[in-house]
Amino acid sequence: QVQLVESGGGSVQAGGSLRLSCGASEYAHSSTTTWGWFRQAPGREREGLAVIYTRSSGTAYADSVQGRFTISLDNAKNTVYLQMNSLKPEDTATYYCASADDSGWLLMRDGTWKGLVGNWGQGTQVTVSS
C-alpha cells in the first residue's frame, strides 16, 4: 500500500498563496505514472484540480484553478507540489494528493476525471478567508 503524506495546508486571506507538498516512499515514487491533486468541500463532490504525468511531464488543470495553481514534481525529493496563488474563499476545502501506478486518470476541465486513482493521501485543510 502506497502511503502519501500531504503537508502545507493552513489558513490564508483571499489573494494569498500556499504551497502543498505530497511525499511518498522512494519505491512508490519510482513506479508512479500519474500524480494529482483533488479537493473536497463540505457537502460537495470531490473535484480534480491538477495532474502531472511522469512519462511525458505533461500537466492538466481544471478550469477552476487554471492560471492560479501549478503542479510540479521533484524526483530527487520524491515530492509533488501544488503551488496555489490568488486564493479565493471558494478554494476552501480539504485537499488530497493522489497517485496511480498504471494507466492513471485523465483530468477533465470541469474537475471530473476518467480512469482510476490508485492511492490517496489523508488530506490537508485549506481555509481562505475574505
PDB file of C-alpha atoms in Angstrom:
ATOM      1  CA  GLN A   1       0.000   0.000   0.000  1.00  0.00           C
ATOM      2  CA  VAL A   2       1.479   3.295  -1.101  1.00  0.00           C
ATOM      3  CA  GLN A   3       1.368   5.977   1.548  1.00  0.00           C
ATOM      4  CA  LEU A   4       1.032   9.582   0.544  1.00  0.00           C
ATOM      5  CA  VAL A   5       1.505  12.316   3.113  1.00  0.00           C
ATOM      6  CA  GLU A   6       0.366  15.868   2.436  1.00  0.00           C
ATOM      7  CA  SER A   7       1.536  18.982   4.222  1.00  0.00           C
ATOM      8  CA  GLY A   8       1.370  22.729   3.790  1.00  0.00           C
ATOM      9  CA  GLY A   9      -2.293  23.411   4.390  1.00  0.00           C
ATOM     10  CA  GLY A  10      -3.458  26.243   6.584  1.00  0.00           C
ATOM     11  CA  SER A  11      -5.383  29.484   6.708  1.00  0.00           C
ATOM     12  CA  VAL A  12      -4.778  32.424   4.419  1.00  0.00           C
ATOM     13  CA  GLN A  13      -6.562  35.581   3.364  1.00  0.00           C
ATOM     14  CA  ALA A  14      -8.067  35.952  -0.078  1.00  0.00           C
ATOM     15  CA  GLY A  15      -5.404  36.794  -2.631  1.00  0.00           C
ATOM     16  CA  GLY A  16      -2.732  34.943  -0.707  1.00  0.00           C
ATOM     17  CA  SER A  17      -0.698  31.868  -1.584  1.00  0.00           C
ATOM     18  CA  LEU A  18       0.020  28.438  -0.175  1.00  0.00           C
ATOM     19  CA  ARG A  19       2.158  25.537  -1.331  1.00  0.00           C
ATOM     20  CA  LEU A  20       1.048  21.996  -0.648  1.00  0.00           C
ATOM     21  CA  SER A  21       3.525  19.132  -0.604  1.00  0.00           C
ATOM     22  CA  CYS A  22       2.958  15.414  -1.015  1.00  0.00           C
ATOM     23  CA  GLY A  23       5.639  12.890  -0.143  1.00  0.00           C
ATOM     24  CA  ALA A  24       5.804   9.185  -0.930  1.00  0.00           C
ATOM     25  CA  SER A  25       8.242   6.358  -0.369  1.00  0.00           C
ATOM     26  CA  GLU A  26      11.035   6.065  -2.934  1.00  0.00           C
ATOM     27  CA  TYR A  27       9.666   2.795  -4.303  1.00  0.00           C
ATOM     28  CA  ALA A  28       6.203   4.222  -4.709  1.00  0.00           C
ATOM     29  CA  HIS A  29       7.579   7.312  -6.343  1.00  0.00           C
ATOM     30  CA  SER A  30       9.596   5.393  -8.970  1.00  0.00           C
ATOM     31  CA  SER A  31       6.629   3.274 -10.056  1.00  0.00           C
ATOM     32  CA  THR A  32       4.105   6.073 -10.249  1.00  0.00           C
ATOM     33  CA  THR A  33       2.798   7.172 -13.642  1.00  0.00           C
ATOM     34  CA  THR A  34       0.302   9.801 -12.553  1.00  0.00           C
ATOM     35  CA  TRP A  35       0.247  12.311  -9.709  1.00  0.00           C
ATOM     36  CA  GLY A  36      -2.548  14.699  -8.923  1.00  0.00           C
ATOM     37  CA  TRP A  37      -4.346  16.958  -6.504  1.00  0.00           C
ATOM     38  CA  PHE A  38      -8.029  16.926  -5.626  1.00  0.00           C
ATOM     39  CA  ARG A  39     -10.177  18.798  -3.147  1.00  0.00           C
ATOM     40  CA  GLN A  40     -13.488  18.349  -1.411  1.00  0.00           C
ATOM     41  CA  ALA A  41     -15.537  20.966   0.368  1.00  0.00           C
ATOM     42  CA  PRO A  42     -18.296  20.052   2.850  1.00  0.00           C
ATOM     43  CA  GLY A  43     -21.446  18.984   1.049  1.00  0.00           C
ATOM     44  CA  ARG A  44     -19.744  18.901  -2.336  1.00  0.00           C
ATOM     45  CA  GLU A  45     -18.302  16.166  -4.515  1.00  0.00           C
ATOM     46  CA  ARG A  46     -14.578  15.612  -4.793  1.00  0.00           C
ATOM     47  CA  GLU A  47     -13.078  17.736  -7.537  1.00  0.00           C
ATOM     48  CA  GLY A  48      -9.944  17.088  -9.564  1.00  0.00           C
ATOM     49  CA  LEU A  49      -7.641  20.100  -9.749  1.00  0.00           C
ATOM     50  CA  ALA A  50      -4.335  19.232 -11.373  1.00  0.00           C
ATOM     51  CA  VAL A  51      -2.476  16.235 -12.722  1.00  0.00           C
ATOM     52  CA  ILE A  52       1.071  15.525 -13.870  1.00  0.00           C
ATOM     53  CA  TYR A  53       2.148  12.513 -15.917  1.00  0.00           C
ATOM     54  CA  THR A  54       5.619  11.247 -15.102  1.00  0.00           C
ATOM     55  CA  ARG A  55       6.410   9.735 -18.517  1.00  0.00           C
ATOM     56  CA  SER A  56       5.609  12.846 -20.550  1.00  0.00           C
ATOM     57  CA  SER A  57       5.868  15.518 -17.827  1.00  0.00           C
ATOM     58  CA  GLY A  58       2.571  16.755 -19.208  1.00  0.00           C
ATOM     59  CA  THR A  59       0.144  18.578 -16.931  1.00  0.00           C
ATOM     60  CA  ALA A  60      -3.538  19.405 -16.963  1.00  0.00           C
ATOM     61  CA  TYR A  61      -5.726  21.631 -14.818  1.00  0.00           C
ATOM     62  CA  ALA A  62      -9.376  22.116 -14.054  1.00  0.00           C
ATOM     63  CA  ASP A  63     -10.801  25.400 -15.267  1.00  0.00           C
ATOM     64  CA  SER A  64     -11.485  26.422 -11.669  1.00  0.00           C
ATOM     65  CA  VAL A  65      -7.748  26.662 -10.918  1.00  0.00           C
ATOM     66  CA  GLN A  66      -6.180  27.161 -14.347  1.00  0.00           C
ATOM     67  CA  GLY A  67      -3.730  30.046 -14.224  1.00  0.00           C
ATOM     68  CA  ARG A  68      -3.703  30.162 -10.415  1.00  0.00           C
ATOM     69  CA  PHE A  69      -2.440  26.723  -9.368  1.00  0.00           C
ATOM     70  CA  THR A  70       0.694  24.925 -10.557  1.00  0.00           C
ATOM     71  CA  ILE A  71       1.560  21.264 -10.053  1.00  0.00           C
ATOM     72  CA  SER A  72       5.184  20.188 -10.080  1.00  0.00           C
ATOM     73  CA  LEU A  73       7.226  17.065  -9.391  1.00  0.00           C
ATOM     74  CA  ASP A  74      10.622  16.878  -7.696  1.00  0.00           C
ATOM     75  CA  ASN A  75      12.000  13.400  -8.345  1.00  0.00           C
ATOM     76  CA  ALA A  76      15.057  13.953  -6.181  1.00  0.00           C
ATOM     77  CA  LYS A  77      12.859  14.665  -3.151  1.00  0.00           C
ATOM     78  CA  ASN A  78      10.097  12.175  -4.045  1.00  0.00           C
ATOM     79  CA  THR A  79       7.661  15.031  -3.655  1.00  0.00           C
ATOM     80  CA  VAL A  80       4.814  16.536  -5.625  1.00  0.00           C
ATOM     81  CA  TYR A  81       3.797  20.149  -5.042  1.00  0.00           C
ATOM     82  CA  LEU A  82       0.751  22.276  -5.643  1.00  0.00           C
ATOM     83  CA  GLN A  83       1.517  25.987  -5.687  1.00  0.00           C
ATOM     84  CA  MET A  84      -1.690  27.903  -5.105  1.00  0.00           C
ATOM     85  CA  ASN A  85      -1.795  31.620  -5.860  1.00  0.00           C
ATOM     86  CA  SER A  86      -4.577  34.207  -5.870  1.00  0.00           C
ATOM     87  CA  LEU A  87      -6.587  32.097  -3.461  1.00  0.00           C
ATOM     88  CA  LYS A  88     -10.308  32.726  -3.131  1.00  0.00           C
ATOM     89  CA  PRO A  89     -12.757  31.882  -0.338  1.00  0.00           C
ATOM     90  CA  GLU A  90     -14.311  29.271  -2.639  1.00  0.00           C
ATOM     91  CA  ASP A  91     -10.968  27.434  -2.612  1.00  0.00           C
ATOM     92  CA  THR A  92     -11.644  26.453   0.992  1.00  0.00           C
ATOM     93  CA  ALA A  93     -11.663  22.653   1.156  1.00  0.00           C
ATOM     94  CA  THR A  94      -9.726  19.584   2.194  1.00  0.00           C
ATOM     95  CA  TYR A  95      -7.013  18.957  -0.370  1.00  0.00           C
ATOM     96  CA  TYR A  96      -5.880  15.448  -1.280  1.00  0.00           C
ATOM     97  CA  CYS A  97      -2.814  14.152  -3.056  1.00  0.00           C
ATOM     98  CA  ALA A  98      -3.302  11.112  -5.277  1.00  0.00           C
ATOM     99  CA  SER A  99      -1.278   8.775  -7.443  1.00  0.00           C
ATOM    100  CA  ALA A 100      -1.553   5.795  -9.757  1.00  0.00           C
ATOM    101  CA  ASP A 101       0.922   3.155 -10.919  1.00  0.00           C
ATOM    102  CA  ASP A 102      -0.801   2.013 -14.089  1.00  0.00           C
ATOM    103  CA  SER A 103      -2.702   3.985 -16.705  1.00  0.00           C
ATOM    104  CA  GLY A 104      -3.808   6.543 -14.133  1.00  0.00           C
ATOM    105  CA  TRP A 105      -6.557   9.003 -14.889  1.00  0.00           C
ATOM    106  CA  LEU A 106      -7.409  11.817 -17.259  1.00  0.00           C
ATOM    107  CA  LEU A 107      -8.472  15.103 -15.698  1.00  0.00           C
ATOM    108  CA  MET A 108     -11.315  16.933 -17.397  1.00  0.00           C
ATOM    109  CA  ARG A 109     -11.586  20.703 -17.441  1.00  0.00           C
ATOM    110  CA  ASP A 110     -14.717  20.573 -15.306  1.00  0.00           C
ATOM    111  CA  GLY A 111     -12.867  18.784 -12.490  1.00  0.00           C
ATOM    112  CA  THR A 112     -14.204  15.314 -13.192  1.00  0.00           C
ATOM    113  CA  TRP A 113     -11.862  12.522 -14.196  1.00  0.00           C
ATOM    114  CA  LYS A 114     -11.792   9.307 -16.163  1.00  0.00           C
ATOM    115  CA  GLY A 115      -9.738   6.347 -15.005  1.00  0.00           C
ATOM    116  CA  LEU A 116      -8.648   5.040 -11.658  1.00  0.00           C
ATOM    117  CA  VAL A 117      -6.879   6.754  -8.810  1.00  0.00           C
ATOM    118  CA  GLY A 118      -4.765   4.141  -7.037  1.00  0.00           C
ATOM    119  CA  ASN A 119      -3.705   5.914  -3.873  1.00  0.00           C
ATOM    120  CA  TRP A 120      -4.977   8.795  -1.767  1.00  0.00           C
ATOM    121  CA  GLY A 121      -3.376  10.902   0.916  1.00  0.00           C
ATOM    122  CA  GLN A 122      -5.119  11.677   4.178  1.00  0.00           C
ATOM    123  CA  GLY A 123      -5.922  15.258   3.206  1.00  0.00           C
ATOM    124  CA  THR A 124      -4.867  18.681   4.404  1.00  0.00           C
ATOM    125  CA  GLN A 125      -7.207  21.565   5.165  1.00  0.00           C
ATOM    126  CA  VAL A 126      -7.002  24.865   3.303  1.00  0.00           C
ATOM    127  CA  THR A 127      -9.111  27.765   4.547  1.00  0.00           C
ATOM    128  CA  VAL A 128      -9.301  31.058   2.668  1.00  0.00           C
ATOM    129  CA  SER A 129     -10.927  33.988   4.417  1.00  0.00           C
ATOM    130  CA  SER A 130     -12.360  37.050   2.717  1.00  0.00           C
TER     131      SER A 130
END
